[in-house]
CSV table of C-alpha atoms and ligand atoms in Angstrom, one decimal:
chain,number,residue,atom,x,y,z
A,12,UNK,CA,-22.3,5.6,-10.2
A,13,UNK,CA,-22.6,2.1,-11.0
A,14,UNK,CA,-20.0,0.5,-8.5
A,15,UNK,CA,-20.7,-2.9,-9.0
A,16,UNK,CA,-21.3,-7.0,-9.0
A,17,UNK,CA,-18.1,-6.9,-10.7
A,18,UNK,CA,-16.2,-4.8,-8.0
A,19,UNK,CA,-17.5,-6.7,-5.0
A,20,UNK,CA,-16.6,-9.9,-7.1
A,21,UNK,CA,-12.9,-8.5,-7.2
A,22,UNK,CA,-12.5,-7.2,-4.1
A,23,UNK,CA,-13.9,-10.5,-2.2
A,24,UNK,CA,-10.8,-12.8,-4.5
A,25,UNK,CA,-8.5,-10.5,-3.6
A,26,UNK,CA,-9.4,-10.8,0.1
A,27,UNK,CA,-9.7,-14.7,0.0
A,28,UNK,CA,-6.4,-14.3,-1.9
A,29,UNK,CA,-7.7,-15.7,-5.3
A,30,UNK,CA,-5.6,-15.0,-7.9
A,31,UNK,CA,-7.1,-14.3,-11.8
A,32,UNK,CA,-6.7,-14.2,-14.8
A,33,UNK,CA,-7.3,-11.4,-17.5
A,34,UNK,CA,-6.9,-12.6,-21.5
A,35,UNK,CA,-6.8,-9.2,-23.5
A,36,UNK,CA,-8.2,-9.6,-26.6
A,37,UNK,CA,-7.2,-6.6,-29.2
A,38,UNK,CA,-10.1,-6.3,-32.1
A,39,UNK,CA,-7.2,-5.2,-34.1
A,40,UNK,CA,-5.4,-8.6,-34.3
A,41,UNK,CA,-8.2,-11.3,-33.5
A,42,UNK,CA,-10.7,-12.4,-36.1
A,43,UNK,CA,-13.5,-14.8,-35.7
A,44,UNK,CA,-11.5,-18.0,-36.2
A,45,UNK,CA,-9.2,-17.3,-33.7
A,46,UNK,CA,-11.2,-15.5,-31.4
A,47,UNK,CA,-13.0,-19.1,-31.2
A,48,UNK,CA,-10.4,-20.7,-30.6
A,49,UNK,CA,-9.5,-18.8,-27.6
A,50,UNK,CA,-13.4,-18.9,-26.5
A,51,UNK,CA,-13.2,-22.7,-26.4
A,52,UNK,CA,-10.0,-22.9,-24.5
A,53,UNK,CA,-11.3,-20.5,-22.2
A,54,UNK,CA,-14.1,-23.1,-21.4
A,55,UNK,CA,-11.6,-25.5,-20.9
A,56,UNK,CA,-9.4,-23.7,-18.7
A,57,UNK,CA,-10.6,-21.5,-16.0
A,58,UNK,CA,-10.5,-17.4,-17.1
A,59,UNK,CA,-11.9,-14.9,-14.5
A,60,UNK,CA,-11.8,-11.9,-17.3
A,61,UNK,CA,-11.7,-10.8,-20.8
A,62,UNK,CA,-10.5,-7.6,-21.6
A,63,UNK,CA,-10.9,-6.1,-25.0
A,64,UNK,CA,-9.1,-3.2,-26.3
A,65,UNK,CA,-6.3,-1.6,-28.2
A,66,UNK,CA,-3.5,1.6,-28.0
A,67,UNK,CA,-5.3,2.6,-31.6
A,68,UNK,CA,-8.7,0.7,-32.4
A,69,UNK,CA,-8.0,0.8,-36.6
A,70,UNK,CA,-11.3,-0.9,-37.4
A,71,UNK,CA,-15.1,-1.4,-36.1
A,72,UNK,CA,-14.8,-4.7,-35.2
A,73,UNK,CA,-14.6,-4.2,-31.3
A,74,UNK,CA,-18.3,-4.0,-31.2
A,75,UNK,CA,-18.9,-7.2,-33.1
A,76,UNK,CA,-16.2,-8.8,-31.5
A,77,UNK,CA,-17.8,-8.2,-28.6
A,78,UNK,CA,-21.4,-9.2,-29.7
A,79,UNK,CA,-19.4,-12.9,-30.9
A,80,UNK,CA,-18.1,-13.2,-26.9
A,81,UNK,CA,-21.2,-12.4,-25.2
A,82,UNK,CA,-23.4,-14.9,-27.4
A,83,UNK,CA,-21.0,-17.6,-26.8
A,84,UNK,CA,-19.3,-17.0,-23.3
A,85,UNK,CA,-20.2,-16.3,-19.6
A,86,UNK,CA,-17.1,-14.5,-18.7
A,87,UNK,CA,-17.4,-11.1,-17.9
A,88,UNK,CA,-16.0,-9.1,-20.8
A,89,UNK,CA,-14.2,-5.9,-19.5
A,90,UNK,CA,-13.8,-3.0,-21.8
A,91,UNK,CA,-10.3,-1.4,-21.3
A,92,UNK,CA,-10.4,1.9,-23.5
A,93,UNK,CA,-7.5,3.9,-25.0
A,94,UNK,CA,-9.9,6.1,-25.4
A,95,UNK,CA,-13.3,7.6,-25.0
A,96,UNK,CA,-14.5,6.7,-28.6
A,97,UNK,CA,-13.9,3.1,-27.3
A,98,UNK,CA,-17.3,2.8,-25.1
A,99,UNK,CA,-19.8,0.0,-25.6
A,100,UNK,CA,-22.7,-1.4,-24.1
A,101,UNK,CA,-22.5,-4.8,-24.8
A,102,UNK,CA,-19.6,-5.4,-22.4
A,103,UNK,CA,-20.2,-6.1,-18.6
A,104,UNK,CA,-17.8,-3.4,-17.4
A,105,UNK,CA,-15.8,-1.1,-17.8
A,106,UNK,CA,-11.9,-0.5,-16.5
A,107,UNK,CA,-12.1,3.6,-16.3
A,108,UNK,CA,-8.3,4.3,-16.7
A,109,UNK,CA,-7.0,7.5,-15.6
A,110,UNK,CA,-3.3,7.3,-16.8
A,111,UNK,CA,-1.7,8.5,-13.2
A,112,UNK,CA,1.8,7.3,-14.1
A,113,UNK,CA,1.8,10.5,-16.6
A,114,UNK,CA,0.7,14.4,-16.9
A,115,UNK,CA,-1.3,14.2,-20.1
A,116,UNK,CA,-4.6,16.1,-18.8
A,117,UNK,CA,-6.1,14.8,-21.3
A,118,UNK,CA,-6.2,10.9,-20.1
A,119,UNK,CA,-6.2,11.9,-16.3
A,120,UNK,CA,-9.7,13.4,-16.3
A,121,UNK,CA,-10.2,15.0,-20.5
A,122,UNK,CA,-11.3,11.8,-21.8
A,123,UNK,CA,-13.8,11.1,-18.7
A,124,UNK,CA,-15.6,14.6,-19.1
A,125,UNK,CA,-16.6,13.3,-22.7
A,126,UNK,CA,-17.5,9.9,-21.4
A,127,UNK,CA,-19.1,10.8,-18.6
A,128,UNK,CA,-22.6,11.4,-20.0
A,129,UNK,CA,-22.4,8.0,-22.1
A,130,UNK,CA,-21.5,6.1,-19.3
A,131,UNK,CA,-24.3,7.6,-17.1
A,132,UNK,CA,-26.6,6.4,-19.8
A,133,UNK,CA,-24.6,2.6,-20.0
A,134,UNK,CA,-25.5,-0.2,-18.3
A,135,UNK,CA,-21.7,-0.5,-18.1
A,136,UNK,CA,-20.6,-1.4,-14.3
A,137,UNK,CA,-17.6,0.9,-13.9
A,138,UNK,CA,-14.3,0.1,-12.3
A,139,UNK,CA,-11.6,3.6,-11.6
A,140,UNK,CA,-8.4,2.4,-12.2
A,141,UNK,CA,-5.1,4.0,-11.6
A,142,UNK,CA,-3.5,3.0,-14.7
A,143,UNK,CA,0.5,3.1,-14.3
A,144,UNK,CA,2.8,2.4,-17.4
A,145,UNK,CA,6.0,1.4,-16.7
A,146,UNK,CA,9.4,1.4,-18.9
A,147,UNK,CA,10.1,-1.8,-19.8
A,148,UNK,CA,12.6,-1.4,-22.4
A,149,UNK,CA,11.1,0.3,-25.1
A,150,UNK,CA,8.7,2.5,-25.6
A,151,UNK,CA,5.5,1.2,-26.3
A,152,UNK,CA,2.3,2.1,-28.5
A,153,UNK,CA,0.5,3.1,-25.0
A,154,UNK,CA,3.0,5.3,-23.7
A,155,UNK,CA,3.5,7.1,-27.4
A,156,UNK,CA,-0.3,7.8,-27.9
A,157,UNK,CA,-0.4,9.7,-24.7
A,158,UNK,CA,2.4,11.1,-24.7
A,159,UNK,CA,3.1,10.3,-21.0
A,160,UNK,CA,6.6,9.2,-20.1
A,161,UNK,CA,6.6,5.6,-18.3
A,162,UNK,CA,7.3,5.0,-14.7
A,163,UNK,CA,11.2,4.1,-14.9
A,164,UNK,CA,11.2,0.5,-14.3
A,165,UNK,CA,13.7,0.4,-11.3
A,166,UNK,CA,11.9,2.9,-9.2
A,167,UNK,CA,9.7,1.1,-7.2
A,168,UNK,CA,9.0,3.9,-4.2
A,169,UNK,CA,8.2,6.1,-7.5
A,170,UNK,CA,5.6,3.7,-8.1
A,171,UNK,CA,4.8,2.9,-4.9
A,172,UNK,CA,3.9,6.9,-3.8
A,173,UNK,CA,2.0,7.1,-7.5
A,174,UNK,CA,-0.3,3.9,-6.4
A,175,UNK,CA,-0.6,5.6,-3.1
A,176,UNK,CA,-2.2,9.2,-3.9
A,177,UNK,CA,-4.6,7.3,-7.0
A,178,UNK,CA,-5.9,5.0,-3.8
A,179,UNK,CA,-6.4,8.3,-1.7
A,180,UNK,CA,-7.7,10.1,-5.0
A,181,UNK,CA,-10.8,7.1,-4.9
A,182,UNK,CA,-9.6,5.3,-7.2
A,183,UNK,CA,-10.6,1.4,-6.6
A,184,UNK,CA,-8.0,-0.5,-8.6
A,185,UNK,CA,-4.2,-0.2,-9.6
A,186,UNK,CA,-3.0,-1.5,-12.9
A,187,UNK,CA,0.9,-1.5,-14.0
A,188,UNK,CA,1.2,-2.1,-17.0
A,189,UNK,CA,4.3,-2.6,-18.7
A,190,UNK,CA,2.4,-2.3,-22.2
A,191,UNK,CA,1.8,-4.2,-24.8
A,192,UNK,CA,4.4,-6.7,-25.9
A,193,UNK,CA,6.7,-5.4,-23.0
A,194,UNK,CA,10.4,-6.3,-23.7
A,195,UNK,CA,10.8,-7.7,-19.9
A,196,UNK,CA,7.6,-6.9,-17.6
A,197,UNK,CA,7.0,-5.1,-14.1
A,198,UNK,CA,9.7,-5.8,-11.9
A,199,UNK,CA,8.4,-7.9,-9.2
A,200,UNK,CA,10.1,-5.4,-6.7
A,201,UNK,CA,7.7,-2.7,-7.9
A,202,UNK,CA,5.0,-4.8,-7.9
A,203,UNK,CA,5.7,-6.0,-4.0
A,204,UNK,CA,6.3,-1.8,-3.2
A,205,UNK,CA,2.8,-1.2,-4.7
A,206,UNK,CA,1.5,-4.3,-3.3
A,207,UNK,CA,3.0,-3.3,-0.3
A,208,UNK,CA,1.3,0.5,-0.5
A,209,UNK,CA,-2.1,0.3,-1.2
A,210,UNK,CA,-5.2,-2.2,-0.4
A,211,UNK,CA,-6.9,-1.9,-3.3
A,212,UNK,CA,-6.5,-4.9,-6.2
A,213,UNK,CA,-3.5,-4.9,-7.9
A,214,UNK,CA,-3.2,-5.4,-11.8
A,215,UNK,CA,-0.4,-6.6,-13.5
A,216,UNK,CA,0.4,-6.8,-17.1
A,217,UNK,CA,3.0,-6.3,-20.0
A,218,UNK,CA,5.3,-9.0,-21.6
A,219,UNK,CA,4.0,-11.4,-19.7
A,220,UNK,CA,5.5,-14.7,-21.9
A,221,UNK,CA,6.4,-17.3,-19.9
A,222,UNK,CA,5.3,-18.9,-16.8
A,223,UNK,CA,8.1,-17.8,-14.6
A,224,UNK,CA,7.3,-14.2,-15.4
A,225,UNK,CA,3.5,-14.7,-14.5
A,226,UNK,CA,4.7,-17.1,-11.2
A,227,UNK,CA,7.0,-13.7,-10.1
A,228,UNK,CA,4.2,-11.1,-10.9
A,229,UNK,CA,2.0,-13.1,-8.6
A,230,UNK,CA,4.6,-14.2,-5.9
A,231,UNK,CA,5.1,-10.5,-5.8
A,232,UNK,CA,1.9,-9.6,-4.9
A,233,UNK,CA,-0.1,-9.0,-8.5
A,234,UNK,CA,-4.4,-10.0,-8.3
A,235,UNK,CA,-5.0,-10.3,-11.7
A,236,UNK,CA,-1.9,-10.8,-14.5
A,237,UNK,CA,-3.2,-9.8,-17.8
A,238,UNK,CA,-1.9,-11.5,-21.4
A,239,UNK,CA,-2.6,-10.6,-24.3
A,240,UNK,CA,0.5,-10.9,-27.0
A,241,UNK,CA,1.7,-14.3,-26.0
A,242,UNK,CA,-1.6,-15.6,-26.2
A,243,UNK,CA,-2.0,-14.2,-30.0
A,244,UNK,CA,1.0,-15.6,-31.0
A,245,UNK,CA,0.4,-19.0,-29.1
A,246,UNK,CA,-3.1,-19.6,-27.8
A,247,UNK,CA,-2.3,-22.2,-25.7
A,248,UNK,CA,-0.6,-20.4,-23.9
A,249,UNK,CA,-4.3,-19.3,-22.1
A,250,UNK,CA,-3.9,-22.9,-20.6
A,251,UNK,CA,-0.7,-22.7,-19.4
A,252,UNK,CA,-1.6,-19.2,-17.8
A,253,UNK,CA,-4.7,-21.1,-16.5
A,254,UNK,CA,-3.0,-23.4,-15.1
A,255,UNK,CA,-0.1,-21.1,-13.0
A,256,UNK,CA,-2.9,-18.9,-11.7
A,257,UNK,CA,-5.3,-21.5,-10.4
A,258,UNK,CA,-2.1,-23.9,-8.5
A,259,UNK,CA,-0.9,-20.6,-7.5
A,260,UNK,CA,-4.7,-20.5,-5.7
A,261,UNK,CA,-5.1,-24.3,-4.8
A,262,UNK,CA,-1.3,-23.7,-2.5
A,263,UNK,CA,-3.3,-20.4,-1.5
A,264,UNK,CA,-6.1,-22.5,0.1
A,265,UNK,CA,-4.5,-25.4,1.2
A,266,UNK,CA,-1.8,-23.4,3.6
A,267,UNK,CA,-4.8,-20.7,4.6
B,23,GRG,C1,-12.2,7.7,-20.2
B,23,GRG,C2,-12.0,6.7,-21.3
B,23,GRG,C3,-13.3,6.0,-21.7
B,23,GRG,C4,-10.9,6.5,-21.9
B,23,GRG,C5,-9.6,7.0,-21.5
B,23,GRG,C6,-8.6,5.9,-21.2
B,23,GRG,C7,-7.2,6.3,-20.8
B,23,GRG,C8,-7.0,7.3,-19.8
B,23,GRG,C9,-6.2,5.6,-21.4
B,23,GRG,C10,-4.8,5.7,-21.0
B,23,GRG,C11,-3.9,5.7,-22.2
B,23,GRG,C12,-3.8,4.5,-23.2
B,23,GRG,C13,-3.5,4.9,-24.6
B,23,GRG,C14,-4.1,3.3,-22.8
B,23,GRG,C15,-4.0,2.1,-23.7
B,23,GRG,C16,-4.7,1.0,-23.0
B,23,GRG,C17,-4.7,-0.2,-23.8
B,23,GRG,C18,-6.0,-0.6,-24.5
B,23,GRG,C19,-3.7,-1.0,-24.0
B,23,GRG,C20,-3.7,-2.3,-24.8
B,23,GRG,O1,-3.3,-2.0,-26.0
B,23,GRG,P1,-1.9,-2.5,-26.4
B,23,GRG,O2,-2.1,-3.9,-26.6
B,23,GRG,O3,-1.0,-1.9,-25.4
B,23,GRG,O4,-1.5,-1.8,-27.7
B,23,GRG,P2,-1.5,-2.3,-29.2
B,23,GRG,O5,-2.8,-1.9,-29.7
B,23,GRG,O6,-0.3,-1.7,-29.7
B,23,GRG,O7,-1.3,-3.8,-29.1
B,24,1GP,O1,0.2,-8.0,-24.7
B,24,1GP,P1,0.9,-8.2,-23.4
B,24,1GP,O2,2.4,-7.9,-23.6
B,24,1GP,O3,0.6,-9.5,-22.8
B,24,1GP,O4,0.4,-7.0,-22.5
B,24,1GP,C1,-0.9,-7.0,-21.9
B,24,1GP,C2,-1.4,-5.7,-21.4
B,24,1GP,O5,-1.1,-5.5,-20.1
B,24,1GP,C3,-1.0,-4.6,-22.3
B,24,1GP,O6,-1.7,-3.4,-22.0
B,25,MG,MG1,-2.4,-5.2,-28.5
């Protein structure tokens, strides 16, 4: 198995305690004109990740969308798959998500048997994730397409134990994920008891919309704070994410 450039990139900011930051881009709500848009701010304004996926995938535009990053950007595009029909070779890696938080066989291993064999054959780097989704007010597209029930929000040792046996499972990343649009997002306490639990980077996403929220998720302990609504709705927002992440590193450095 590919365990990667990508990986060792990851692991080596999280031990120098460099923050990043993820801008999810769903092929569902982006078309070309905007997806420029956000490429150009992105040169602007330092992004470590792209991630592209969606709960449902309606269309067939991830593949192009994808085609439309890699000819114009450098940033490694991530692939982060609701599902195993979602694969593609164009992208740099891949996050392999096995939905831990829940007891749908089907997206704890089902999927990865059927993707298996494809992803032998891909030059995709791959990335096991523990992929945790937490209840952040309403249920969300996510938790309703597995049919998992979310992580209650103010249940950090839950969390915490969860994060726990995926990292002794082999699993080389945590993500919580309050899912998309989030009503309020992770609570940094469960973020600090995860944090707190496991060595392995730490993910953090879900209704993140305003730089205090993405100051507390990484205060609390987050790696990487993924975005993807606000940034749809407002896209420069990307700069004002930028811009938390990387001061949050630059205070890092200075008091290392
Ligand atoms: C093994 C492979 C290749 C796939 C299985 C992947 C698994 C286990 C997925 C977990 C369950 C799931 C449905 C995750 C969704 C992840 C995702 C792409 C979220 C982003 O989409 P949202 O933005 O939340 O949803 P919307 O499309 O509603 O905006
Ligand atoms: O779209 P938002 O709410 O930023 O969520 C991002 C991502 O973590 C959802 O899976
Ligand atoms: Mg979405």
């Amino acid at each position: 198995m590919r365990l990667t450039s990508l990986y060792d990139a990851l692991s080596k900011r999280r031990t120098h305690g460099q923050k990043s930051l993820a801008v999810l881009l769903d092929p569902d709500n982006l078309d070309e004109a905007s997806c420029r848009q956000l490429l150009e701010l992105s040169e602007q304004h330092t992004v470590e990740y792209f991630f592209v996926g969606g709960s449902l995938v309606m269309n067939t535009r991830q593949a192009a969308l994808i085609r439309f990053i890699k000819s114009r950007s450098s940033i490694p595009v991530l692939l982060f798959p609701s599902h195993s029909l979602h694969l593609d070779d164009q992208a740099d890696g891949i996050l392999l998500l096995s939905l831990i938080s829940g007891r749908n066989p089907d997206f704890l291993i089902g999927q990865h048997v059927i993707a298996a064999p494809l992803l032998r054959q891909s030059n995709l780097q791959i990335l096991p994730t523990g992929y945790m989704l937490v209840d952040t007010g309403r249920q969300t597209t996510a938790s309703y397409i597995s049919g998992t029930t979310p992580l209650p929000h103010d249940k950090p040792s839950i969390a915490a134990c969860t994060a726990m046996a995926g990292e002794q499972l082999g699993l080389r990343l945590m993500y919580l994920d309050g899912g998309s649009g989030a009503l309020y997002p992770v609570a940094p306490a469960m973020i600090r008891a995860v944090r707190q639990a496991v060595d392995v980077p730490l993910i953090v996403g879900g209704g993140i919309n305003t730089t205090e929220k993405a100051q507390a998720a990484l205060a609390a302990g987050a790696d990487i704070i993924v975005v993807g609504n606000q940034i749809e709705k407002a896209p420069e927002f990307l700069a004002e994410m930028s811009k938390v992440v990387h001061s949050f590193n630059s205070v890092a450095t200075k008091t290392a």
